[in-house]
PDB file of C-alpha atoms and ligand atoms in Angstrom:
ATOM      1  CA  UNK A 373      33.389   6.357  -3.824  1.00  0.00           C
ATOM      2  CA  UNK A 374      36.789   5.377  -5.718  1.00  0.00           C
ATOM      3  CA  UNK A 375      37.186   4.924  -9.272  1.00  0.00           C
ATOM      4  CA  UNK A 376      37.899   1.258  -8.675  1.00  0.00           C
ATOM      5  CA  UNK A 377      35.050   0.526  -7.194  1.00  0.00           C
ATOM      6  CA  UNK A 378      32.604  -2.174  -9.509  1.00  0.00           C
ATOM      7  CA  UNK A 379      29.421  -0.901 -10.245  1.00  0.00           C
ATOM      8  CA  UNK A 380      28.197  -4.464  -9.224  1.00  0.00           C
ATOM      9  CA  UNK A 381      29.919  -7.101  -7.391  1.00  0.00           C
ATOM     10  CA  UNK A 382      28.287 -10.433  -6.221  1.00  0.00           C
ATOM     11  CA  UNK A 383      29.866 -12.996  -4.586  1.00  0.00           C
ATOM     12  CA  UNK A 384      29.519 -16.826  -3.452  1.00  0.00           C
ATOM     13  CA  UNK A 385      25.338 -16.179  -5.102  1.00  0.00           C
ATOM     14  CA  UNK A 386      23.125 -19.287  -5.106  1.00  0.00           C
ATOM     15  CA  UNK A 387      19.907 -19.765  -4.868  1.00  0.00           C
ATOM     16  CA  UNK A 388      17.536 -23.032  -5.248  1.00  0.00           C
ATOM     17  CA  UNK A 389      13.990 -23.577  -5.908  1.00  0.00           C
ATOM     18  CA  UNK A 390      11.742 -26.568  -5.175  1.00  0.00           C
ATOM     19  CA  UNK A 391      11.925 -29.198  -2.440  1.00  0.00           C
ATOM     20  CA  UNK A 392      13.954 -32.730  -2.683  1.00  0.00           C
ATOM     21  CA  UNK A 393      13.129 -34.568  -5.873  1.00  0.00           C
ATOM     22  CA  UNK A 394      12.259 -31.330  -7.566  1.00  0.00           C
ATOM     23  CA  UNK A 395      15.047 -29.078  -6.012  1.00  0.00           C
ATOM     24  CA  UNK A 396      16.969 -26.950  -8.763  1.00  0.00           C
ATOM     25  CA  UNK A 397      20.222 -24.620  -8.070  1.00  0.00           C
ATOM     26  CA  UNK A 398      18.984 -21.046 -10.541  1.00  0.00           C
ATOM     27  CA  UNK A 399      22.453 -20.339  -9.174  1.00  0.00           C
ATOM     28  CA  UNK A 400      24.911 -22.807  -7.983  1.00  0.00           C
ATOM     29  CA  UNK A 401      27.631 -20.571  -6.566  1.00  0.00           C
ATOM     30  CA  UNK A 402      28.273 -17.288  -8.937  1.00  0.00           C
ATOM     31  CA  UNK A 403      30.942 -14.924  -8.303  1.00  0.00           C
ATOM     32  CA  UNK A 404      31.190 -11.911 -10.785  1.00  0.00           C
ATOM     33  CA  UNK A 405      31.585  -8.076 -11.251  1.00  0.00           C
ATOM     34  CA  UNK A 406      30.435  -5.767 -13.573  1.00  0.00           C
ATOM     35  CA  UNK A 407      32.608  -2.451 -14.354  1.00  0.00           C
ATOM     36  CA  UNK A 408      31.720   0.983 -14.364  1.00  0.00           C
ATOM     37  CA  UNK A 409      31.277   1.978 -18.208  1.00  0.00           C
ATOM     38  CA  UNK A 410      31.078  -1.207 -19.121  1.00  0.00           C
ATOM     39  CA  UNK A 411      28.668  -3.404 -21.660  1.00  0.00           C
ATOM     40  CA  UNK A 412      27.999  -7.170 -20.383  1.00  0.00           C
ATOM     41  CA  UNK A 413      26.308  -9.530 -22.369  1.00  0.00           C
ATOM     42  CA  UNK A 414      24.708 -12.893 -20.283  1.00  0.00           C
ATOM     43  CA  UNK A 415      24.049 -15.523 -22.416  1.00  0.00           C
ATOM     44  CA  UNK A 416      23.390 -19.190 -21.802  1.00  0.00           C
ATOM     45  CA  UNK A 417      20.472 -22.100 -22.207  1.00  0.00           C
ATOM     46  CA  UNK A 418      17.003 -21.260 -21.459  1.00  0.00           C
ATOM     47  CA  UNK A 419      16.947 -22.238 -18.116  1.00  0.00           C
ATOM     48  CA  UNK A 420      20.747 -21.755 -16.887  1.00  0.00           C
ATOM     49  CA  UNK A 421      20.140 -18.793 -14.275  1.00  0.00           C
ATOM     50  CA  UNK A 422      20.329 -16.077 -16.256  1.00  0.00           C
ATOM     51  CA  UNK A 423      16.816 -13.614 -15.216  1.00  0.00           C
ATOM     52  CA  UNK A 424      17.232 -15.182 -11.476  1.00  0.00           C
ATOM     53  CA  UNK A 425      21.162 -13.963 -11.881  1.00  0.00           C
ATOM     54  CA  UNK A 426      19.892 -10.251 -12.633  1.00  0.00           C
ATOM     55  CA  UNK A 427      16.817 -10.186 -10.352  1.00  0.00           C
ATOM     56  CA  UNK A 428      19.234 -11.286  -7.505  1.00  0.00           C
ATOM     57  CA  UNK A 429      22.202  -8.739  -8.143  1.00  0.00           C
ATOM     58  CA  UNK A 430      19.664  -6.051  -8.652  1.00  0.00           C
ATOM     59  CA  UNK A 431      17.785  -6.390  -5.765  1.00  0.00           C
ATOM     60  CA  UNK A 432      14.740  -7.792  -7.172  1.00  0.00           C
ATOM     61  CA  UNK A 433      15.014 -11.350  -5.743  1.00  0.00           C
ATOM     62  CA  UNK A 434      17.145 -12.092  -2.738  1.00  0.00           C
ATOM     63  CA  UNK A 435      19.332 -15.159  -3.311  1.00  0.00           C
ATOM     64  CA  UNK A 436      19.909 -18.424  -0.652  1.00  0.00           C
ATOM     65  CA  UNK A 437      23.258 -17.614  -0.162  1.00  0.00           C
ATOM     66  CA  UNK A 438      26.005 -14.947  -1.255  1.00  0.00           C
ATOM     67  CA  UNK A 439      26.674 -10.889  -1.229  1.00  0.00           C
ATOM     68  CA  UNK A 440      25.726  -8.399  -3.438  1.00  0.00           C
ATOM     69  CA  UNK A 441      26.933  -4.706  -3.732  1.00  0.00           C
ATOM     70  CA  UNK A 442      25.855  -2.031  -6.026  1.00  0.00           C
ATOM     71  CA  UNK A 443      28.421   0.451  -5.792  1.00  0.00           C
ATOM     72  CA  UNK A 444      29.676   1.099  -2.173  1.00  0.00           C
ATOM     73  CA  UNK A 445      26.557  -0.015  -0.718  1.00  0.00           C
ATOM     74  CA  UNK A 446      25.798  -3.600  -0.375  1.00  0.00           C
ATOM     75  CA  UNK A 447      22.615  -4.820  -0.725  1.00  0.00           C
ATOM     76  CA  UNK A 448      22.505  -8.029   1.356  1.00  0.00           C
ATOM     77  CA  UNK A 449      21.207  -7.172   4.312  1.00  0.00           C
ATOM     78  CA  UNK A 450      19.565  -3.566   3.583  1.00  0.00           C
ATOM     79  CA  UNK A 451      16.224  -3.038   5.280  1.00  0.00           C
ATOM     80  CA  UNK A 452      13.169  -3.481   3.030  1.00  0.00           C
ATOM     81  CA  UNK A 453      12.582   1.119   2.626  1.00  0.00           C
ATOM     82  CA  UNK A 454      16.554   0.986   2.269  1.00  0.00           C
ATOM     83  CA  UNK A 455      16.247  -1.402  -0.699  1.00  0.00           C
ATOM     84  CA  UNK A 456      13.483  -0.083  -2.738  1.00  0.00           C
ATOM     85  CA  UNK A 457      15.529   3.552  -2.113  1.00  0.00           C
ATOM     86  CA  UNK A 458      18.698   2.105  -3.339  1.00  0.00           C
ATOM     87  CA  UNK A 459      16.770   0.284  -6.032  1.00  0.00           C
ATOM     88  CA  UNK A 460      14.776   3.068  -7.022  1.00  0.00           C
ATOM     89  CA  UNK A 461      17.821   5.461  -7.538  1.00  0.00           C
ATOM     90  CA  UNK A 462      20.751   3.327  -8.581  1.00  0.00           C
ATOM     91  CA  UNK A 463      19.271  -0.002 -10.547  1.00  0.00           C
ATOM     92  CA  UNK A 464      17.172   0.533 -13.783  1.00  0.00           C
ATOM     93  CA  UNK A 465      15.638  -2.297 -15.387  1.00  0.00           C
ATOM     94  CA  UNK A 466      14.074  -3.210 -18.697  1.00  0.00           C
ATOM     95  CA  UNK A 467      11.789  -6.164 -19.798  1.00  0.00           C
ATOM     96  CA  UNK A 468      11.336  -8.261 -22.713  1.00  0.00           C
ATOM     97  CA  UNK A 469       7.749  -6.874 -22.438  1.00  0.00           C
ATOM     98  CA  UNK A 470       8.779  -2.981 -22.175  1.00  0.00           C
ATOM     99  CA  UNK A 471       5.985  -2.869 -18.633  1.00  0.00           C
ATOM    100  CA  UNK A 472       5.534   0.755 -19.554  1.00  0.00           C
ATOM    101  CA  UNK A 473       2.088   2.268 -17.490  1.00  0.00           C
ATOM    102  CA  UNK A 474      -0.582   2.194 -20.809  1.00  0.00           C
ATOM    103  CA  UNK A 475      -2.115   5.466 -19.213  1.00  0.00           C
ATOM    104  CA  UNK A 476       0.937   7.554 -19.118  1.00  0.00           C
ATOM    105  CA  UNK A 477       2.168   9.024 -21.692  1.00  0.00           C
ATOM    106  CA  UNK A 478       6.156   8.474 -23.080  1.00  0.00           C
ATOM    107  CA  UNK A 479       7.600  11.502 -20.790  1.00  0.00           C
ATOM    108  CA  UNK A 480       5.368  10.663 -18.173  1.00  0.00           C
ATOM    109  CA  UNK A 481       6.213   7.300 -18.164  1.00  0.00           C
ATOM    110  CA  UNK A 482      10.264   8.096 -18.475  1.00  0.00           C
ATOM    111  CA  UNK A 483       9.963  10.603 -15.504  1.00  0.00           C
ATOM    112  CA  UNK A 484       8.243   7.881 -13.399  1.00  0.00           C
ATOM    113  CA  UNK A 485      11.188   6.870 -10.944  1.00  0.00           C
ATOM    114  CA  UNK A 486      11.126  10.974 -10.453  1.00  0.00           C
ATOM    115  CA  UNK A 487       7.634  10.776  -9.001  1.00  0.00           C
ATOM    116  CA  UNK A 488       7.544   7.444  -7.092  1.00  0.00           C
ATOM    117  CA  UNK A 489      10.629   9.321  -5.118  1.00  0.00           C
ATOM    118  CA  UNK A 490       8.427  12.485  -4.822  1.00  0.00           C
ATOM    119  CA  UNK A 491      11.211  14.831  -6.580  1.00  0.00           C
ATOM    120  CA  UNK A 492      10.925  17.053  -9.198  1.00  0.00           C
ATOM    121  CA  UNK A 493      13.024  15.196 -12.597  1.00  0.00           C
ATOM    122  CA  UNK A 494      16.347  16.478 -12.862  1.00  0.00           C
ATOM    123  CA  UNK A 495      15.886  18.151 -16.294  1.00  0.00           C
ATOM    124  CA  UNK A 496      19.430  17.947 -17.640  1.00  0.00           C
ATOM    125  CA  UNK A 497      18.976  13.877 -17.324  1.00  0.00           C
ATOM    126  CA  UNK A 498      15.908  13.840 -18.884  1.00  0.00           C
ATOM    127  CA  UNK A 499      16.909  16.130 -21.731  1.00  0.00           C
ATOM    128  CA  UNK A 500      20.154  14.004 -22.059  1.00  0.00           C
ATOM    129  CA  UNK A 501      18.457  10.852 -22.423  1.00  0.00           C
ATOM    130  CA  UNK A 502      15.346  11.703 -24.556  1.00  0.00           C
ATOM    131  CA  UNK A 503      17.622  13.024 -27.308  1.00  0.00           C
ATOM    132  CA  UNK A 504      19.731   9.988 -26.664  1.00  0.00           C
ATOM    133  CA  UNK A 505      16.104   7.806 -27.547  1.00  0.00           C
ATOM    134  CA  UNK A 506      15.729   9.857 -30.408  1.00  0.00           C
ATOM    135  CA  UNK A 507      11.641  10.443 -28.833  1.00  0.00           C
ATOM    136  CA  UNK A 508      11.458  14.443 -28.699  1.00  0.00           C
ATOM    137  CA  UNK A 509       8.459  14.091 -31.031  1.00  0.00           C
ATOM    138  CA  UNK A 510       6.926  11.406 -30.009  1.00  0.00           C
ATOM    139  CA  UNK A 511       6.678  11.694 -26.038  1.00  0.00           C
ATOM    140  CA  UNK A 512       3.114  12.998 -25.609  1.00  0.00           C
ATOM    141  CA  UNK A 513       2.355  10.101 -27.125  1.00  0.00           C
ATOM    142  CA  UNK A 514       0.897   6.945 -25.300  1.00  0.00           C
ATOM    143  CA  UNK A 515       2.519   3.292 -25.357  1.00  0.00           C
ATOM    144  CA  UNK A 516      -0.509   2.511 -27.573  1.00  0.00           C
ATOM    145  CA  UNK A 517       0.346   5.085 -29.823  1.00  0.00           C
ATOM    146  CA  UNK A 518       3.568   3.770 -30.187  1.00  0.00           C
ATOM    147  CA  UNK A 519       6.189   0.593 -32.191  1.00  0.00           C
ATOM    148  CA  UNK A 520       7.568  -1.646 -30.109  1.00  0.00           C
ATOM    149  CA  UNK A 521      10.762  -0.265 -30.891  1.00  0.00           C
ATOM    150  CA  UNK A 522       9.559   3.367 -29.218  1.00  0.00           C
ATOM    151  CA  UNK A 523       8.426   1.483 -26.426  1.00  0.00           C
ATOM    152  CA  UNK A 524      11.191  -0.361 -25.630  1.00  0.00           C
ATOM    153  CA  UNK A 525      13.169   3.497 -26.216  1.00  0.00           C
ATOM    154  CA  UNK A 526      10.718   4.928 -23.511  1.00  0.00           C
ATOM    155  CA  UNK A 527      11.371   1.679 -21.411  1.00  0.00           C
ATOM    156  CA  UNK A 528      15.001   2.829 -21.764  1.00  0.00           C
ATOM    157  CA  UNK A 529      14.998   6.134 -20.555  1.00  0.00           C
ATOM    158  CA  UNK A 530      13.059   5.152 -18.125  1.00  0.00           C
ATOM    159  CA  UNK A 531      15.821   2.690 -16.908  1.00  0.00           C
ATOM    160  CA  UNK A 532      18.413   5.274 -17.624  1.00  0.00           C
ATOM    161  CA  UNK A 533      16.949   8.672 -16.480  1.00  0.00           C
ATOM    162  CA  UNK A 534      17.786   8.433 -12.342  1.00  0.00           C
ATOM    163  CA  UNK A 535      21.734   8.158 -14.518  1.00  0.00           C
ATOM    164  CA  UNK A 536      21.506   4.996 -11.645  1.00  0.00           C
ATOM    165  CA  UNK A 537      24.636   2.885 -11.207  1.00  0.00           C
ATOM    166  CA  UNK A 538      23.276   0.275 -13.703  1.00  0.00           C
ATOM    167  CA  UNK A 539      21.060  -0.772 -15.775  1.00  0.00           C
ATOM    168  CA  UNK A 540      19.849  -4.074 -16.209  1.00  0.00           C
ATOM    169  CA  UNK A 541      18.019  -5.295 -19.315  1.00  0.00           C
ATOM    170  CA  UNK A 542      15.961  -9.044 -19.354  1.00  0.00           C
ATOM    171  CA  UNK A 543      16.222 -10.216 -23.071  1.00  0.00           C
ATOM    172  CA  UNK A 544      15.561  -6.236 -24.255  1.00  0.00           C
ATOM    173  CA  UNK A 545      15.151  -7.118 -27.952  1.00  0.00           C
ATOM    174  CA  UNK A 546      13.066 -10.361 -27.494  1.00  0.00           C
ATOM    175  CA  UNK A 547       9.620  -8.717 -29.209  1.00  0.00           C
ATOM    176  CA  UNK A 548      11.594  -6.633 -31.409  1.00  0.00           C
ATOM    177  CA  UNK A 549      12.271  -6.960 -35.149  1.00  0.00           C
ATOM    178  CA  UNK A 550      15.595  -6.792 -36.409  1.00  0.00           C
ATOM    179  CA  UNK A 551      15.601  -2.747 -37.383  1.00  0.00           C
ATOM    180  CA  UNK A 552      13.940  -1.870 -33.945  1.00  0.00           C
ATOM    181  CA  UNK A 553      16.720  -4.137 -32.143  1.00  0.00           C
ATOM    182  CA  UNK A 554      19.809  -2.745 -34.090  1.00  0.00           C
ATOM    183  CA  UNK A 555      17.997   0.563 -32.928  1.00  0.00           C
ATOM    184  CA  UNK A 556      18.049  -0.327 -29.734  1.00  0.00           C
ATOM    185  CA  UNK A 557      21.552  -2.065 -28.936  1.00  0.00           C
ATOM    186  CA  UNK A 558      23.110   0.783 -30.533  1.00  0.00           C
ATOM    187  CA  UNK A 559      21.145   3.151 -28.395  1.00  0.00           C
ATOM    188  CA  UNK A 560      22.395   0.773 -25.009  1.00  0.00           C
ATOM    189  CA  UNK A 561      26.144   0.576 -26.664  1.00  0.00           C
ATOM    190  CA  UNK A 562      25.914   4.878 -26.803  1.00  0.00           C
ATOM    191  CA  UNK A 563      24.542   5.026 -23.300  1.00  0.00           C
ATOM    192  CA  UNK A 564      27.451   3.123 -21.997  1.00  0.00           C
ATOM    193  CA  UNK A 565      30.043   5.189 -24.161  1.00  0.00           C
ATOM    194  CA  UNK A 566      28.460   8.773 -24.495  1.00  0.00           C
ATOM    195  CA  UNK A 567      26.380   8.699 -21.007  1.00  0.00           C
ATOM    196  CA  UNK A 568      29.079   6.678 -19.097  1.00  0.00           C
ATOM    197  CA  UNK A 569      26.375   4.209 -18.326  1.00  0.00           C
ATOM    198  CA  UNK A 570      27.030   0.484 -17.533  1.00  0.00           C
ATOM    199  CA  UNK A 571      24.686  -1.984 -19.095  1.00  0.00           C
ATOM    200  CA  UNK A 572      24.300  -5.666 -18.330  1.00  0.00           C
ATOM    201  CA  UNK A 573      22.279  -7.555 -20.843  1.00  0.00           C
ATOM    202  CA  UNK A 574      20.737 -11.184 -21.440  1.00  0.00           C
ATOM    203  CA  UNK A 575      20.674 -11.894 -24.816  1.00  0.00           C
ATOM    204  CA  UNK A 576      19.986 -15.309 -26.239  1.00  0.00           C
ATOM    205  CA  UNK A 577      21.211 -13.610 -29.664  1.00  0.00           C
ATOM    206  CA  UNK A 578      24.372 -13.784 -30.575  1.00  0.00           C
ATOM    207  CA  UNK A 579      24.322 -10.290 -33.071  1.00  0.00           C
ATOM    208  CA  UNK A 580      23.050  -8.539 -30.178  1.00  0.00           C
ATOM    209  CA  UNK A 581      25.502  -9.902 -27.480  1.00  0.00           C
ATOM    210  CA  UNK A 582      28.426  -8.374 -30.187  1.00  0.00           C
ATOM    211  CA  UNK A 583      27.271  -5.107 -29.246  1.00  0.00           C
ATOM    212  CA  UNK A 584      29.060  -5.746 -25.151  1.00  0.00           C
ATOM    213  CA  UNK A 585      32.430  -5.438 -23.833  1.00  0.00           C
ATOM    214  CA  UNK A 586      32.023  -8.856 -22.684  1.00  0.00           C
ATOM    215  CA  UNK A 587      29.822 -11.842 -22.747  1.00  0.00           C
ATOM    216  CA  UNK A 588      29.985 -13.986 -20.282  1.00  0.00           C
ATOM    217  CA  UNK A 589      28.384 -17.563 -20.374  1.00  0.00           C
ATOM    218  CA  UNK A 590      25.910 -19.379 -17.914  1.00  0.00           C
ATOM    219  CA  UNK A 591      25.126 -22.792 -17.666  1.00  0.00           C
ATOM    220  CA  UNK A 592      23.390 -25.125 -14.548  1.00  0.00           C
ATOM    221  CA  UNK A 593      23.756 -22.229 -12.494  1.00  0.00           C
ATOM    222  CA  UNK A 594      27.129 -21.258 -13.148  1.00  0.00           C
ATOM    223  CA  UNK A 595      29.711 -18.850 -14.794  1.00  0.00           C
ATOM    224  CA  UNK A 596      31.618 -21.606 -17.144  1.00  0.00           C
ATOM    225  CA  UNK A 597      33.315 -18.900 -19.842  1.00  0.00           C
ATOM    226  CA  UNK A 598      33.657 -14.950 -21.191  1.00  0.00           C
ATOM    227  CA  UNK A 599      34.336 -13.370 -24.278  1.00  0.00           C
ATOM    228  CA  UNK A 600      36.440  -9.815 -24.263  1.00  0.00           C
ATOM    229  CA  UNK A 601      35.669  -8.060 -27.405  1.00  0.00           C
ATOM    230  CA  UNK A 602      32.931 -10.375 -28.704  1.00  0.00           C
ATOM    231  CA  UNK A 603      31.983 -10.814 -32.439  1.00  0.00           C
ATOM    232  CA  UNK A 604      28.499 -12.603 -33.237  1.00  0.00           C
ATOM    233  CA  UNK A 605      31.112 -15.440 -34.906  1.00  0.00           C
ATOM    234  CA  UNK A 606      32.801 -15.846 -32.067  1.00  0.00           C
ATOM    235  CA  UNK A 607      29.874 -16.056 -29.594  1.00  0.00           C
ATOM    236  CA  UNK A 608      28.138 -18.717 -32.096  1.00  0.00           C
ATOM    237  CA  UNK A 609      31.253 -20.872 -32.206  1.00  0.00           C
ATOM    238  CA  UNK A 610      31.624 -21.070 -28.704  1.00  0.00           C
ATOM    239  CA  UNK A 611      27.620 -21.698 -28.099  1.00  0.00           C
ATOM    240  CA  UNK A 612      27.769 -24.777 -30.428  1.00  0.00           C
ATOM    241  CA  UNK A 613      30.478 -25.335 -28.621  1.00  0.00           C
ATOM    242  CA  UNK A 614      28.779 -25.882 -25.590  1.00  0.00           C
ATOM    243  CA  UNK A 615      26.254 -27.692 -27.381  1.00  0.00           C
ATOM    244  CA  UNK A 616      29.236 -30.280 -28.331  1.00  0.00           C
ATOM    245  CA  UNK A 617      30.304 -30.946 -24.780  1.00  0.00           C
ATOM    246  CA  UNK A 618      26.585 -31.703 -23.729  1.00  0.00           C
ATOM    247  CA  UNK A 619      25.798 -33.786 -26.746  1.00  0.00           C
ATOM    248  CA  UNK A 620      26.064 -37.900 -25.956  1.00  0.00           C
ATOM    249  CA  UNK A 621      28.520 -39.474 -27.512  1.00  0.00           C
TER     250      UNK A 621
HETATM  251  P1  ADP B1457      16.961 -18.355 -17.645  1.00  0.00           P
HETATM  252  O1  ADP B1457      16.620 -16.917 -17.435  1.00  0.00           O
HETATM  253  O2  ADP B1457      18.406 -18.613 -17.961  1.00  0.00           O
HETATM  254  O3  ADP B1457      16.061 -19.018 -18.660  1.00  0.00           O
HETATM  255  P2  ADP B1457      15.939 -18.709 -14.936  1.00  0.00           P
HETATM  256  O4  ADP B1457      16.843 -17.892 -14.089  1.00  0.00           O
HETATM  257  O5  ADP B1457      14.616 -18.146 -15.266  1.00  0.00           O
HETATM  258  O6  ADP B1457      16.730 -19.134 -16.266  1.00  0.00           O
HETATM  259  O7  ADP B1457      15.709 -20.107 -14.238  1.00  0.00           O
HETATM  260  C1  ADP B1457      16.757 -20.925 -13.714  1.00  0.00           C
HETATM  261  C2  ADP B1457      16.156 -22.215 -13.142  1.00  0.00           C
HETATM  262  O8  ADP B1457      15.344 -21.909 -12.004  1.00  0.00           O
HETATM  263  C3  ADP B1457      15.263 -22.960 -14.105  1.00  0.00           C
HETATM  264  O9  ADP B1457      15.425 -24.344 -13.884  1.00  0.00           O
HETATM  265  C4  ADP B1457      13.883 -22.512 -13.718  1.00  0.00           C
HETATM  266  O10 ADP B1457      12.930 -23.494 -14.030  1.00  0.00           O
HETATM  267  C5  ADP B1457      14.008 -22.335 -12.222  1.00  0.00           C
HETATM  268  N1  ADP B1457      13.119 -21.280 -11.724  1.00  0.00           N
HETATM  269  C6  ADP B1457      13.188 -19.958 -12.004  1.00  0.00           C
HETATM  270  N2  ADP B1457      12.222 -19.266 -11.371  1.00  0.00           N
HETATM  271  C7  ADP B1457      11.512 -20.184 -10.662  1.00  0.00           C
HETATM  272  C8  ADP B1457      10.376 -20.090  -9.765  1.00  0.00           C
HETATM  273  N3  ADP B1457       9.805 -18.931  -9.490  1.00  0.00           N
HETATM  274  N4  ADP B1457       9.939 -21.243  -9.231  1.00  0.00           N
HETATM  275  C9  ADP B1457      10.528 -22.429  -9.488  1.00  0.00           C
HETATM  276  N5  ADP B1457      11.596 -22.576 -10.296  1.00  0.00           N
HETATM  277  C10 ADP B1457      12.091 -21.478 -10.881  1.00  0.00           C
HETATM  278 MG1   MG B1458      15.214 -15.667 -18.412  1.00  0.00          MG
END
């Protein structure tokens, strides 16, 4: 595997839903890549492609038409035990809604993808990323037992533990409040720069999306603008914007 290599590259994606009448394009023709060590922020209207976008690149949903690779390896195409493999080891993925098992407790829960694959976890990853959560005290707890803000941690290092090729995150802050999100973005900004993780992120929140490399901006199903270096300023001027150019005159 070269160093130039994308983590994630998708090309030509699209993907409708409905029939006739109804039919909607989630994604109307996407090209894009996400870089190794790198923090992406999605952002665009409820509605513009964004969860479809990151269920299709990570192997979650297949899309109508287009290519995706994760790494070397690409993805369209990859029998159904190849798939869950690849997506087992090299995607991890966090919810809005954490989805941690209630019955587990926080380790067990973070050394899930360990068991599922029937190995034994690799315990310099999971030491690495459970001080990285800042949970060494609290992982014989249950979710129950837990804020939202440890929950979402555990979620995390759940995502984060395999050290898979990237991690994908679905609005990760959505239930939080604003201490437990600052918590949490800087935890994903320290994973990419101290764990050499790369994070992709949809964020309707323009604070949060400040935290990426990059935000890049979705609308009707397709790419329309990116931000290098965001600040939540910039972001906000250029969502309102968008807002301008769809206003009537
Ligand atoms: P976002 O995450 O940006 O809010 P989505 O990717 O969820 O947007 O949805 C994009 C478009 O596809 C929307 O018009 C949505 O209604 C439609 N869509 C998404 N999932 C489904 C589905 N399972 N069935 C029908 N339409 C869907
Ligand atoms: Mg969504």
């Amino acid at each position: 595997m070269n160093q130039t290599t994308a983590a994630v590259r998708a090309v030509g994606l699209a993907k409708h839903y409905g029939l006739d009448d109804s039919r909607v394009a989630a994604l109307a023709g996407v090209d894009v890549e996400f870089q190794r060590r790198e923090f992406t922020a999605i952002m665009g209207p409820s509605g513009s492609g964004k969860s479809t976008l990151m269920h299709c690149v990570a192997g979650l949903d297949q899309a109508d038409a287009g290519r995706v690779w994760i790494g070397d390896t690409e993805l369209t195409g990859l029998r159904d035990d190849a798939l869950t493999d690849l997506r087992r080891d090299q995607v991890g993925f966090v919810f809005q809604a954490f989805n941690l098992l209630p019955t587990l407790t926080a380790l067990e829960n973070i050394t899930l993808p360990f068991d599922l694959a029937g190995r034994r976890p690799d315990r310099a990853a999971l030491e690495e990323v459970v001080a990285a959560v800042n949970l060494e005290d609290r992982l014989h707890h249950r979710p129950g037992q837990l804020s939202g803000g440890q929950q979402q941690r555990v979620a995390c290092a759940r995502a984060l533990v395999t050290r898979p090729e990237v991690v994908f995150a679905d609005e990760p802050t959505g239930a939080l409040d604003s201490s437990a999100s600052a918590e949490l973005l800087r935890f994903l900004r320290n994973s990419v720069d101290d764990l050499g993780r790369t994070v992709v992120m949809v964020t309707h929140d323009p604070s949060a999306a400040a935290y990426a490399d990059r935000v890049l901006f979705l609308k009707d199903g397709r790419l329309v603008d990116e931000i290098s270096a965001p600040t939540a300023d910039g972001v906000l001027e250029r969502m309102k914007s968008f807002e301008k150019a769809a206003a009537p005159c």
